[in-house]
Coordinates of C-alpha atoms in Angstrom, one line a residue:
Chain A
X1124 CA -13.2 18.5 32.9
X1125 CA -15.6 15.4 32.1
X1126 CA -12.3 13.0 31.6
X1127 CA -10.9 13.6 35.6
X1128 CA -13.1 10.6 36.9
X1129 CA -12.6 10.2 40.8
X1130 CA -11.5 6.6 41.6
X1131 CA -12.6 5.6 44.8
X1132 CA -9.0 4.9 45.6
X1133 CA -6.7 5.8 43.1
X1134 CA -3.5 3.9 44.5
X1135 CA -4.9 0.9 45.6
X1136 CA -4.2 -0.9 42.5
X1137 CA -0.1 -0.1 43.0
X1138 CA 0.0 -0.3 46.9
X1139 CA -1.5 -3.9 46.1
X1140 CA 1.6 -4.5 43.8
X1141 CA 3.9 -2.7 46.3
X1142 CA 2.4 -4.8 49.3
X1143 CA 4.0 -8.0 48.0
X1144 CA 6.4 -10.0 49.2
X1145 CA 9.6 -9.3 47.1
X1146 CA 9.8 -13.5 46.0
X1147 CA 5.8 -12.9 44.8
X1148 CA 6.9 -10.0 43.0
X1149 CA 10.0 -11.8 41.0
X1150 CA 7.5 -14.4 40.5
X1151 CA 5.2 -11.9 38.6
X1152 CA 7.7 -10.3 36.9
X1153 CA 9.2 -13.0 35.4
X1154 CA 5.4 -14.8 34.4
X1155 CA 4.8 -15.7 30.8
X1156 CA 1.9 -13.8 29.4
X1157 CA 0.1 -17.2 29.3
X1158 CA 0.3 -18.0 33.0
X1159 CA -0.7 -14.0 34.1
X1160 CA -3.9 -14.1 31.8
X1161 CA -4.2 -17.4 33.3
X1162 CA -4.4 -15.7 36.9
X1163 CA -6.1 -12.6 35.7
X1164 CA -8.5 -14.8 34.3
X1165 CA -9.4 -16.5 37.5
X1166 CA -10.0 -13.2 39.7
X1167 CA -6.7 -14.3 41.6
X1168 CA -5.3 -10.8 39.8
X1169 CA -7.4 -7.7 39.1
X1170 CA -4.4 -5.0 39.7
X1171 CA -2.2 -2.6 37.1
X1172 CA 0.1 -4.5 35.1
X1173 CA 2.7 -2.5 34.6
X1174 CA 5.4 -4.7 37.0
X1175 CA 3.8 -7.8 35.2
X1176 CA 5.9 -10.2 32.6
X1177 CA 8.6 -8.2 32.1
X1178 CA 9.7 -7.4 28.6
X1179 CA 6.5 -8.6 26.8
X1180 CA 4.5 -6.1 24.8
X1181 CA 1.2 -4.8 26.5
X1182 CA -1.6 -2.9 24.4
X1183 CA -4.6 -1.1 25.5
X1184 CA -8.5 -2.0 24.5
X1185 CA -11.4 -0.5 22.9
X1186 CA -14.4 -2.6 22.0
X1187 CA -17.2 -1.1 19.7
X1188 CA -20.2 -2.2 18.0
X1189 CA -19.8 -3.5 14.0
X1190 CA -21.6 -0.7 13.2
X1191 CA -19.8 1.8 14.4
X1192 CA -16.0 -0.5 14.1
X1193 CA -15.1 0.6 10.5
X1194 CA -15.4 4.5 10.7
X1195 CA -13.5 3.6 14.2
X1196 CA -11.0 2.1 12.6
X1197 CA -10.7 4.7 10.0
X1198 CA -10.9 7.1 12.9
X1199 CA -7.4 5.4 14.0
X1200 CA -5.5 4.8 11.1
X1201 CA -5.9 8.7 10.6
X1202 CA -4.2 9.0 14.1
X1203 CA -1.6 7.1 15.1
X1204 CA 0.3 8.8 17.5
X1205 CA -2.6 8.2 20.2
X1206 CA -4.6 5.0 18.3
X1207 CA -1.6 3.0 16.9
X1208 CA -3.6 -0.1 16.2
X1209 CA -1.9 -4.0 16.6
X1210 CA -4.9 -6.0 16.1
X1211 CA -8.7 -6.0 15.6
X1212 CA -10.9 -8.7 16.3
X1213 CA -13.6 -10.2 13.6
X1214 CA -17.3 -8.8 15.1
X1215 CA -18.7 -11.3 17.8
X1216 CA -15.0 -12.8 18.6
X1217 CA -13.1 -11.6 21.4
X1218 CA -10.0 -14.3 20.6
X1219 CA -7.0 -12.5 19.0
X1220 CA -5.4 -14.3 16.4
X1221 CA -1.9 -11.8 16.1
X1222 CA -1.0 -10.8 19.6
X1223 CA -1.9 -14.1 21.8
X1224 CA -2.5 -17.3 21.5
X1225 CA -5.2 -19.1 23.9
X1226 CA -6.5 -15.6 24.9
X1227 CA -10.1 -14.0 25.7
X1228 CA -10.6 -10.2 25.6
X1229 CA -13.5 -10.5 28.0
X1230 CA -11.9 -11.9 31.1
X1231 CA -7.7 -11.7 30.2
X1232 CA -7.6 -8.2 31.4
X1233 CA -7.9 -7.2 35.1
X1234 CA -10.6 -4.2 34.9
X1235 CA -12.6 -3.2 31.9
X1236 CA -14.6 0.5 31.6
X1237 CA -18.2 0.5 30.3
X1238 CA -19.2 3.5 28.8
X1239 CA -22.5 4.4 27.7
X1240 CA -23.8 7.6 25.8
X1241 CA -19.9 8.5 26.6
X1242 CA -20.3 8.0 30.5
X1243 CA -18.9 5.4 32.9
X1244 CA -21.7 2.6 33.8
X1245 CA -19.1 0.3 35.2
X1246 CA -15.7 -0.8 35.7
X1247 CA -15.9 -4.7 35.9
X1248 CA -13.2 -7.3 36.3
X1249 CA -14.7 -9.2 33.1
X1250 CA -17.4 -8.2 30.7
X1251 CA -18.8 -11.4 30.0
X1252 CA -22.5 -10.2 31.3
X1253 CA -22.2 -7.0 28.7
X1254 CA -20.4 -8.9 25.3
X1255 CA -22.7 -9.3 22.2
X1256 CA -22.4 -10.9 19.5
X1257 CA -22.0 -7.7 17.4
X1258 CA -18.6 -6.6 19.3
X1259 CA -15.4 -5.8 17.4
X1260 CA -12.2 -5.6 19.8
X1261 CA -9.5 -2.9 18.9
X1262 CA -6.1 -3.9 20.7
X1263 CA -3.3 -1.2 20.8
X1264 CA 0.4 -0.3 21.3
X1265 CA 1.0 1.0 24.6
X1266 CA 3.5 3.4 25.9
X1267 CA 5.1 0.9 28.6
X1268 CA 6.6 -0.4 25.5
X1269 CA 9.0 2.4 24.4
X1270 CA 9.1 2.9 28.3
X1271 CA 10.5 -0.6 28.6
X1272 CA 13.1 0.5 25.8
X1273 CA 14.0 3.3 27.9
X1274 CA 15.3 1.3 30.7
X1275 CA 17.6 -1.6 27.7
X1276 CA 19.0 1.8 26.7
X1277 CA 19.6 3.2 30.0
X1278 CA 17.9 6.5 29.9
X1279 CA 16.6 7.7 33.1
X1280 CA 12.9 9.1 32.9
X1281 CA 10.2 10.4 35.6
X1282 CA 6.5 9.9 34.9
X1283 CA 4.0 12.5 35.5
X1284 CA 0.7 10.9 34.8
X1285 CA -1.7 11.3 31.8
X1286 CA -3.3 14.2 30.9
X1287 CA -5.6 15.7 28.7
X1288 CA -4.7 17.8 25.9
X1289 CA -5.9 20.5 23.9
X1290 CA -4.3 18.5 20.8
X1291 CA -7.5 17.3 18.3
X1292 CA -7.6 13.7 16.7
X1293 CA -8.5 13.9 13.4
X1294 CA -12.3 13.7 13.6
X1295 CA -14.6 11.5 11.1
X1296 CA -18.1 11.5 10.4
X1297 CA -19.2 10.7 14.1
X1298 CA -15.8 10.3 16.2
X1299 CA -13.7 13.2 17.6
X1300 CA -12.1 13.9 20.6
X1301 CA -8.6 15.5 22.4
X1302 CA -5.7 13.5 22.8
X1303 CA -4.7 12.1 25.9
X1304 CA -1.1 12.2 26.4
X1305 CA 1.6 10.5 28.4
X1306 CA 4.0 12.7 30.3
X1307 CA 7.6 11.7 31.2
X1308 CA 10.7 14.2 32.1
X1309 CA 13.9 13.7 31.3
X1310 CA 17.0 15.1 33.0
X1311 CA 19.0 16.1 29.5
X1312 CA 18.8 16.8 26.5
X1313 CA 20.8 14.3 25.7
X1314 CA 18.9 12.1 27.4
X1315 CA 16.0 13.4 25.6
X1316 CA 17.0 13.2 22.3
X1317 CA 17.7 9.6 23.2
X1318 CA 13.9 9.1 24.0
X1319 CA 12.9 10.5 20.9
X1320 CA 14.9 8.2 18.9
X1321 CA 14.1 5.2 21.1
X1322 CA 10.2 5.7 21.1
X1323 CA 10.0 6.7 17.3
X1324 CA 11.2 3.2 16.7
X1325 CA 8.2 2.0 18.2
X1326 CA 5.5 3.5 15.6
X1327 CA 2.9 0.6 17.1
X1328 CA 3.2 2.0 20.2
X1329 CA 2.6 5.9 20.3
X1330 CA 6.0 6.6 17.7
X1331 CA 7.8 10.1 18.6
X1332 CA 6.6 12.8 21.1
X1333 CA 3.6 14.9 20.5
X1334 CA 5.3 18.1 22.3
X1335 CA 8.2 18.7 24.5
X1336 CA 9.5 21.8 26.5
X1337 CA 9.7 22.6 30.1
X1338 CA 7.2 22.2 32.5
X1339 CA 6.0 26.1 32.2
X1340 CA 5.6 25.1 28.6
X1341 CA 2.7 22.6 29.0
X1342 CA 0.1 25.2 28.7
X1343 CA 0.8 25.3 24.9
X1344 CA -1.3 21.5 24.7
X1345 CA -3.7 22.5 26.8
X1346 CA -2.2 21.5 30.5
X1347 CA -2.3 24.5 32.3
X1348 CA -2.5 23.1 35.8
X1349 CA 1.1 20.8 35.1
X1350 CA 2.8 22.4 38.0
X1351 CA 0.1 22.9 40.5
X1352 CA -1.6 19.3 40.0
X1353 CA 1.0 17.4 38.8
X1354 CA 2.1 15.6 41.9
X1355 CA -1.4 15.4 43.8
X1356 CA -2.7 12.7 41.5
X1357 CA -3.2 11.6 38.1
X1358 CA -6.1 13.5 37.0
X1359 CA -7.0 10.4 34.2
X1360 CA -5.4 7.1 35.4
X1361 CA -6.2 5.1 38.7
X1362 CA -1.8 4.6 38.2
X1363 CA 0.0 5.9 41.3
X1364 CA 2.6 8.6 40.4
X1365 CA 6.0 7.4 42.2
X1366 CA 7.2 10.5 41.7
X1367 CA 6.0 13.3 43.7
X1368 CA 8.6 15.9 43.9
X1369 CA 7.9 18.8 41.2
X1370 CA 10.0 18.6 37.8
X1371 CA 13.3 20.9 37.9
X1372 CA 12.6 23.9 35.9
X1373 CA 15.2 22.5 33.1
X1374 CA 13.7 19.1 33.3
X1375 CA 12.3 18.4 29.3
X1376 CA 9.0 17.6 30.0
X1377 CA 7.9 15.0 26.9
X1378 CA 4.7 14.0 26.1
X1379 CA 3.3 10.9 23.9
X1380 CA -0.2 10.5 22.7
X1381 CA -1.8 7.4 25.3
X1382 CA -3.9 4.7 25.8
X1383 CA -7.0 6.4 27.3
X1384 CA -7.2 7.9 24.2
X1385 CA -10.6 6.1 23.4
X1386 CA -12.3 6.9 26.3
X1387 CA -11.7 10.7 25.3
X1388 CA -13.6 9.9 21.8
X1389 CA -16.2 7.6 23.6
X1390 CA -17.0 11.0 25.9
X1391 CA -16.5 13.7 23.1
X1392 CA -18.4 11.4 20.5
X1393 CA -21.2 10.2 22.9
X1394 CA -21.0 7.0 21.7
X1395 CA -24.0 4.7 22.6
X1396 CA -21.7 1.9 23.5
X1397 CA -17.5 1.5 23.8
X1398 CA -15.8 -0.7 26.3
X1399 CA -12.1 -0.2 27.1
X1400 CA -9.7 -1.6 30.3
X1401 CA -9.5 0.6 33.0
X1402 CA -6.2 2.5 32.8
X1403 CA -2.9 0.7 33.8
X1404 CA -4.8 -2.9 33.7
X1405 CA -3.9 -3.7 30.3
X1406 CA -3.7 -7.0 28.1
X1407 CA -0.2 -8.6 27.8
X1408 CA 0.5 -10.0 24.9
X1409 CA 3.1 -12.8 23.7
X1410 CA 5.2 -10.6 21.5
X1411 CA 8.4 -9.2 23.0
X1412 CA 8.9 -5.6 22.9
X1413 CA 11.7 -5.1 20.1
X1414 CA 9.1 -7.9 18.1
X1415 CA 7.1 -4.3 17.5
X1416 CA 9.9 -2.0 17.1
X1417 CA 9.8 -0.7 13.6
X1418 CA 13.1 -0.7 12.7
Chain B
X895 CA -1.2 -18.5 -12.7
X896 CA -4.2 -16.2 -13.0
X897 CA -2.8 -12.7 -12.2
X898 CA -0.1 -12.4 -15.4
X899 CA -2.7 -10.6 -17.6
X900 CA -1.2 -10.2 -20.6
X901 CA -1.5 -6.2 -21.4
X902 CA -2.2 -5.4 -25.2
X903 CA 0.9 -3.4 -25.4
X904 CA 2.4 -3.3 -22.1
X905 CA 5.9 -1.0 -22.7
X906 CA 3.5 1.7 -24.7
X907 CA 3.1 3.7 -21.7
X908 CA 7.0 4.2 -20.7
X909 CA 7.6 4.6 -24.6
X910 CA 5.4 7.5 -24.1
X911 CA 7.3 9.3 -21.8
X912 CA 10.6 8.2 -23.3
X913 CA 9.2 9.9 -26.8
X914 CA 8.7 13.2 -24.9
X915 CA 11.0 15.5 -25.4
X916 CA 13.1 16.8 -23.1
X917 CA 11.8 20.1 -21.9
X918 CA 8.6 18.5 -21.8
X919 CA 9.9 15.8 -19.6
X920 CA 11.9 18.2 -17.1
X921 CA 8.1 20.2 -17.1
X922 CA 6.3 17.1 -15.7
X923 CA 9.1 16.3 -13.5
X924 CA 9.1 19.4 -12.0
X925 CA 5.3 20.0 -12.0
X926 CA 3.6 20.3 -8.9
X927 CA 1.0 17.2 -7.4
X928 CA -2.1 19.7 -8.2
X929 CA -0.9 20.5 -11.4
X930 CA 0.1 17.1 -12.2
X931 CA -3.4 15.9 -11.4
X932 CA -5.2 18.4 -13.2
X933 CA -3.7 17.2 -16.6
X934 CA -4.7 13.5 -15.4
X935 CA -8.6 14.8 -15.0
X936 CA -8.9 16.8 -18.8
X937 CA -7.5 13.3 -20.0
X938 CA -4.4 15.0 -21.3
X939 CA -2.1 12.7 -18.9
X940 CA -2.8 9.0 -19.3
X941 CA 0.1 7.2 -18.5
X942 CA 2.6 5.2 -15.7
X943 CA 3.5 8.1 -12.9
X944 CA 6.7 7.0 -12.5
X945 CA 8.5 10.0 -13.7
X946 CA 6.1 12.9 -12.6
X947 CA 6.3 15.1 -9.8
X948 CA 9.9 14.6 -8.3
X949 CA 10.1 13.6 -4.5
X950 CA 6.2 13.9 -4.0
X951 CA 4.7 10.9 -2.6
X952 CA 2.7 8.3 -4.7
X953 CA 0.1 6.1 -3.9
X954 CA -1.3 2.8 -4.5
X955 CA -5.5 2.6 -4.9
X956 CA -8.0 0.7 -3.9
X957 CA -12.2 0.5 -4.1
X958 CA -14.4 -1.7 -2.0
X959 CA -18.2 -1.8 -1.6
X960 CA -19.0 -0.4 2.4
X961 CA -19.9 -4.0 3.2
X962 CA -16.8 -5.1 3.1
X963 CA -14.9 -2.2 3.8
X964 CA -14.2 -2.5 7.5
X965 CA -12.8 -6.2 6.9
X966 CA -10.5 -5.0 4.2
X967 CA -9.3 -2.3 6.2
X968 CA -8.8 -5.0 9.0
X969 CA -6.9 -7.4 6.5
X970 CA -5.1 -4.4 5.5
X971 CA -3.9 -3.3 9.2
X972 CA -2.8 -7.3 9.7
X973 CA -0.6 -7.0 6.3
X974 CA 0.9 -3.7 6.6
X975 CA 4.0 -4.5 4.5
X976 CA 2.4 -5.4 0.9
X977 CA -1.1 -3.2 2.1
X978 CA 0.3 0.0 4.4
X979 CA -2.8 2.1 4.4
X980 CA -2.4 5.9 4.1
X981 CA -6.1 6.7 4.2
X982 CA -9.4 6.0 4.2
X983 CA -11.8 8.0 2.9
X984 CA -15.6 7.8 4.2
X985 CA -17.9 5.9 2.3
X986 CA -19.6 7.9 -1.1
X987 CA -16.8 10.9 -1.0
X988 CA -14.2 10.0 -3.9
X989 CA -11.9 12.8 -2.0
X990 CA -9.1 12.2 0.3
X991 CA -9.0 14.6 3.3
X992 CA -5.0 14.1 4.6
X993 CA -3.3 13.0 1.7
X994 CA -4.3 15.8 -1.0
X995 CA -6.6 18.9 -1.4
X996 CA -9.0 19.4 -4.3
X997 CA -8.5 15.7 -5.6
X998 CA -11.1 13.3 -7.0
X999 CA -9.9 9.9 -6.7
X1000 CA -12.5 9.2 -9.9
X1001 CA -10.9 11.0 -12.3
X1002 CA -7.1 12.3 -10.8
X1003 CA -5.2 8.7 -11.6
X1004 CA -4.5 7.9 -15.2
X1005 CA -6.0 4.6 -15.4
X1006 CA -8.2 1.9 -13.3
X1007 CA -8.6 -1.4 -13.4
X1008 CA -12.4 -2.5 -12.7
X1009 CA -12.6 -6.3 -11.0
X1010 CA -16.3 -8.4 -11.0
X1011 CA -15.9 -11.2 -9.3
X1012 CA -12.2 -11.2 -9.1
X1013 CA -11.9 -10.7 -12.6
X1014 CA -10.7 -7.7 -14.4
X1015 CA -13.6 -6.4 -16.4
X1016 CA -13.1 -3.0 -17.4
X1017 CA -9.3 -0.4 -17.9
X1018 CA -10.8 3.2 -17.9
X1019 CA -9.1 6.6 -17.5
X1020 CA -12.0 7.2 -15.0
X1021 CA -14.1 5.6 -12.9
X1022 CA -17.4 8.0 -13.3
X1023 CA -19.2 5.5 -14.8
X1024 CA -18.5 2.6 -11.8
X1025 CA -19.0 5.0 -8.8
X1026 CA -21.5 4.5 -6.6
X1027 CA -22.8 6.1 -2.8
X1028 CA -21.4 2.8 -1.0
X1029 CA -17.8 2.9 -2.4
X1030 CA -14.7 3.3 0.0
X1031 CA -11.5 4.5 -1.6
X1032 CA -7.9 3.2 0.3
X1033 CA -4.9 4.8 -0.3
X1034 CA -1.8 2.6 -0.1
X1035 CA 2.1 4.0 0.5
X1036 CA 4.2 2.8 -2.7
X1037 CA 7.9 1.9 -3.1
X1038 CA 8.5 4.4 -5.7
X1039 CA 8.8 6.3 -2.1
X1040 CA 12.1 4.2 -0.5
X1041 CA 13.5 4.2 -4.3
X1042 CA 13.5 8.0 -4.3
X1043 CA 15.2 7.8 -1.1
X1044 CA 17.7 5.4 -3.0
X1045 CA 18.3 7.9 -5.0
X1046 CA 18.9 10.9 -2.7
X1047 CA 21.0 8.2 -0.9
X1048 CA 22.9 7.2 -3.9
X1049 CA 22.1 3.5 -3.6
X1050 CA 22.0 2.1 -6.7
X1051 CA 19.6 -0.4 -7.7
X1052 CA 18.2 -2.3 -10.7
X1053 CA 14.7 -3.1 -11.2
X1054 CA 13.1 -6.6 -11.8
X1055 CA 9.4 -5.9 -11.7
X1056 CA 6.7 -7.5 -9.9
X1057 CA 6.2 -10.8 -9.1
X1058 CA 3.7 -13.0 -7.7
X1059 CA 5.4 -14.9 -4.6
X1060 CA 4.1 -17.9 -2.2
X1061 CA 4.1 -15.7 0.7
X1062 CA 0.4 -15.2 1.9
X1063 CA -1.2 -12.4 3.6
X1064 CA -2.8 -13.1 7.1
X1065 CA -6.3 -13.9 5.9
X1066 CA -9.8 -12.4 7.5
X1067 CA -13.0 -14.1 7.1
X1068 CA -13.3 -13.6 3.3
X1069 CA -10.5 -12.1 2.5
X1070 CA -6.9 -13.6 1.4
X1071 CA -4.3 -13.5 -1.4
X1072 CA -0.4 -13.9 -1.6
X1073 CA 2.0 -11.2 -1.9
X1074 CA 2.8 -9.5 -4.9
X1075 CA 6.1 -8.1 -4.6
X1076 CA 8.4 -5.2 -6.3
X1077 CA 12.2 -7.2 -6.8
X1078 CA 15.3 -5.0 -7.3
X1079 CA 19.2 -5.8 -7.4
X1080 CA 22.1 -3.9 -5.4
X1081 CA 25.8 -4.2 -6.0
X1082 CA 27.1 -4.9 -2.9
X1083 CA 26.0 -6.3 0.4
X1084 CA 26.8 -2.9 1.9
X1085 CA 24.5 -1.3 -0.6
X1086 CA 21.6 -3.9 0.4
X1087 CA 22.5 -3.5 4.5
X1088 CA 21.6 0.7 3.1
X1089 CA 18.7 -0.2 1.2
X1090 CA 17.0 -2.3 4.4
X1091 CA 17.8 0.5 6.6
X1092 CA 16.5 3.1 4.2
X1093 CA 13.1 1.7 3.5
X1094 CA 12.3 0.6 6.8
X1095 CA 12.1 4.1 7.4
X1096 CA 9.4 4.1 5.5
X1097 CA 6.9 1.8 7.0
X1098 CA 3.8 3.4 5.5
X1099 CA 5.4 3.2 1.5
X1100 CA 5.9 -0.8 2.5
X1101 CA 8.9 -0.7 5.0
X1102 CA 11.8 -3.3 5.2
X1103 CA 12.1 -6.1 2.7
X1104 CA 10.3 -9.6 3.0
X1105 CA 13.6 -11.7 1.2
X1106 CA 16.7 -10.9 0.0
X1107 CA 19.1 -13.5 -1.5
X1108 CA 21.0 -14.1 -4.9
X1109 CA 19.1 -14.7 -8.1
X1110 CA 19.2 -18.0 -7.7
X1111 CA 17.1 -18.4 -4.5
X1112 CA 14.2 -16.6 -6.1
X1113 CA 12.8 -20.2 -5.6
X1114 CA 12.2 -19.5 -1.9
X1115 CA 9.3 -17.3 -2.0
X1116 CA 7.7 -18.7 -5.2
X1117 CA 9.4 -17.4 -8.0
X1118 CA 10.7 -19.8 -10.0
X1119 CA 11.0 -18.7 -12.8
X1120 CA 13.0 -15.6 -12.3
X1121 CA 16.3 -15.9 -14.2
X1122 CA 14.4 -17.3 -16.9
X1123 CA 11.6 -14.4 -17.3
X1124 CA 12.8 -11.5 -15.6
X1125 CA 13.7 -9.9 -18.9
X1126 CA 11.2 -10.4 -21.2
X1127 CA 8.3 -8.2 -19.5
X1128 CA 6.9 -7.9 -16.0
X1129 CA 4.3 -10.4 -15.8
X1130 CA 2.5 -8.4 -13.0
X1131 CA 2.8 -4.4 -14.4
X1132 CA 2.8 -2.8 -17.7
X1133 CA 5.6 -0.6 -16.7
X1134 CA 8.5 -1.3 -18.8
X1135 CA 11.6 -3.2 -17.5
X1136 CA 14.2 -0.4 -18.1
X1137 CA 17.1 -3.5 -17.1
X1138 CA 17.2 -5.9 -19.8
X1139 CA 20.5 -8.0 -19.0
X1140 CA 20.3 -10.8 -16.2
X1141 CA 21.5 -10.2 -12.8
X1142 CA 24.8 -11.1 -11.8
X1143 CA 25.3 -14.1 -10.0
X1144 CA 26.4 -12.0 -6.5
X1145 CA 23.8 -9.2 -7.4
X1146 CA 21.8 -9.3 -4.0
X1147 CA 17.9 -9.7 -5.1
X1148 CA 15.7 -8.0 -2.7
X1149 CA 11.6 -8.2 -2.6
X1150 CA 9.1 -5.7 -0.9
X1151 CA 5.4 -6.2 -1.0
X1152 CA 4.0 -4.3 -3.3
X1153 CA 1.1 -2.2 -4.6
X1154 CA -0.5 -4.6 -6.9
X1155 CA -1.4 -6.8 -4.4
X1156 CA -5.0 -5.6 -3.5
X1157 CA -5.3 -7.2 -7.0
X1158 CA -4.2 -10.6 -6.1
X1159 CA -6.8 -10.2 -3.0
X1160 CA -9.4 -9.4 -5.3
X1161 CA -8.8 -12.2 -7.6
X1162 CA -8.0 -15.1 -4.8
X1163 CA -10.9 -13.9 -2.9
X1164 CA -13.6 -13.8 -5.8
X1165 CA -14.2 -10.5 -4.7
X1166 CA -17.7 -9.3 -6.1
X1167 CA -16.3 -5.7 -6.8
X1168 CA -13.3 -3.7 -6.5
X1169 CA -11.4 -1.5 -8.5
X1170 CA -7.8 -0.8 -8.4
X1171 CA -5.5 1.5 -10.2
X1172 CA -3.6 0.0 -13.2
X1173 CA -0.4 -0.7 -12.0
X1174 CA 2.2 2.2 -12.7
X1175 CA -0.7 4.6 -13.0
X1176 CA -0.8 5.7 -9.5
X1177 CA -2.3 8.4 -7.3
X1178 CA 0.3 11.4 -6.6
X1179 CA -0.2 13.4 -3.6
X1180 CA 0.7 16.6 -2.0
X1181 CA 2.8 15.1 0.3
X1182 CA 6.4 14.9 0.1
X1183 CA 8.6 11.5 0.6
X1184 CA 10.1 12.7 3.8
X1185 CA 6.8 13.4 5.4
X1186 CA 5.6 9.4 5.7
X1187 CA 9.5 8.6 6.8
X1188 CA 8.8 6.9 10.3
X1189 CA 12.4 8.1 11.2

């Protein structure tokens, strides 16, 4: 499967994070957005984000050429559930104007992905040597955000990676791809009802559940492997999975659409040119989480 | 202000349905979207949708060259409550893909409104005659969507038109325009608390309100005028005012945005070319209300 690139070393990124010193980690929790692009911006940070500036909304990255930006955006707004756009940049300006004040798409984010003809060329810390003046940046909800909702409301979850699924975006003219999805179990269904309502307040960041059932039901998206594969690695994202015990066979195994998403259409599509972040390195934004939730 | 055009007979078209008889009025309540659209393209049907096609979702239009398609779109995704796009079609191809099969966005709305230069220049029944290869047709969400749901919720609600308001939309590079925005009244606070929740369910048909406040405080988002005006006609629509005495003084006045205001853009903008759907005459889809409710 073209989408399960090999890191070099997968769980670097969060045995970095898990290396520090408990007062470094408070101290990087509790950072405004401002002060972590600050330090991402400067090299002095080129790890995951998901411990960073806790509470604040994070979104995932595409950039694209003009010529190709409206039919991407198009290709977005005609699915949501995995592209659930916050803000897109005028061509040549990597600044957002909605999500962060002060902020520059091509050295705020720890690790980019450079894809070319739809196949990795790089994975940089910025990508000052490859912007052009003809770049349009596409920022999107993430799933950390309902995730962070989850935790407010008290409902226990496990995560089980990203993975690709046999689930089609909507193509256009010259964009298609599979969705990739977000995994999480939950121990009830209770508790999973509770996620459902939770994350479908968050429409700008995934919405509801593309699928749920138990883990011998994941074949019916297209992950046939969940149970074998689950816990060796995530199979898309350089994230560590903290949780490597196999689901219990009534766990409800949930999935949402997710942020590598794009990479999936830059492969499928063979698009001559498409920059995203690397996954888990995301952009943190000013907003707060419930600033996004739609009701 | 230059977007109260003055229509030559502005209540004909609701007399028109309130002179139908009422077997004939039950048939185009009940008729289906592809029925309903198929009397729209022989001609036979030119007049305000409000009343057609019971519980099926309506849409707001508008047409933009390709050149500046991808900006409107952006300007559209960075105003989602008075511009929450449904779909996009490609450019050239009149024919929405998600929202309706076998439609012909030339010919299936009742009537257009043509704009040169941010001036209307032209009110067909069709826009044959203005189409061109390099046109991109948007599909908007409309509140006659949450108003349904009013109903099924029995909320209660007067109508107060459209108004232009001070509010202004987050502008692009060469787009912006203020808000136009739908104004209704509700009994009781307990009916406006129901009336927020309801349609911010439906954040693709314009979600929550932008102000709510008694009639006298109309002032606050431009409208100053309102107690004075709001019964005469709609300065914005030609749909007839069904509500002809004042509010009450504790009548709670809520304002959504509203589907006119692609208008306002095309007029503040000096937009070369664009054309719009005359208000009222909107496009109906296949879709029922239900299926756009976020929740």
């Amino acid at each position: 499967m073209s989408s399960q690139n090999k890191e070099k070393d997968p769980f670097a990124a969060e045995l970095y994070f898990s290396r520090l010193r408990q007062p470094e980690k408070e101290r990087i929790l509790a950072m405004s957005p401002r002060e972590f692009r600050s330090i991402v911006r400067t090299g002095e940070w080129s790890s995951v984000t998901k411990d960073v500036c806790h509470g604040y909304v994070m979104t995932n990255l595409a950039i694209v050429p003009e010529d190709i930006a409206f039919e991407f955006l198009q290709f977005c707004n005609q699915n949501p559930r995995p592209l659930p756009v916050l803000e897109v940049t005028a061509p040549g300006r990597p600044y957002p104007k909605i999500l962060a004040k002060d902020a520059d798409l091509r050295t705020d984010l720890p690790r980019y992905r450079v894809f070319k003809d739809g196949e990795v060329i790089d994975e940089p810390t910025d990508i000052m040597n490859y912007w052009r003046d003809d770049l349009v940046c596409f920022l999107f909800g993430c799933s950390l955000t309902f995730c962070h909702a989850f935790r407010e409301a008290n409902v226990p979850y496990r995560r089980y990676g990203e993975w690709l699924t046999n689930i089609a975006c909507v193509p256009t003219e010259h964009l298609r791809g599979h969705i990739i999805a977000s995994v999480r179990g939950f121990y009830s269904i209770e508790d999973a009802v509770r996620a459902i309502q939770i994350s479908s307040r968050f429409t700008r960041a995934h919405g509801g559940p593309l699928h749920f059932g138990r883990a011998s039901d994941m074949h019916e998206i297209g992950i046939d492997n969940f149970l074998e594969t689950f816990c060796k690695s995530d199979p898309i994202s350089p994230i560590r999975l903290p949780d490597t015990t196999p689901p219990k066979p009534d766990e409800i195994i949930m999935t949402w659409g997710a942020g590598p998403t794009p990479q999936q259409v830059a492969r499928e599509s063979k698009l001559p040119f498409m920059i995203t972040h690397l996954a888990g390195h995301m952009f943190i934004t000013d907003l707060r989480v419930e600033e996004i939730a739609a009701l």
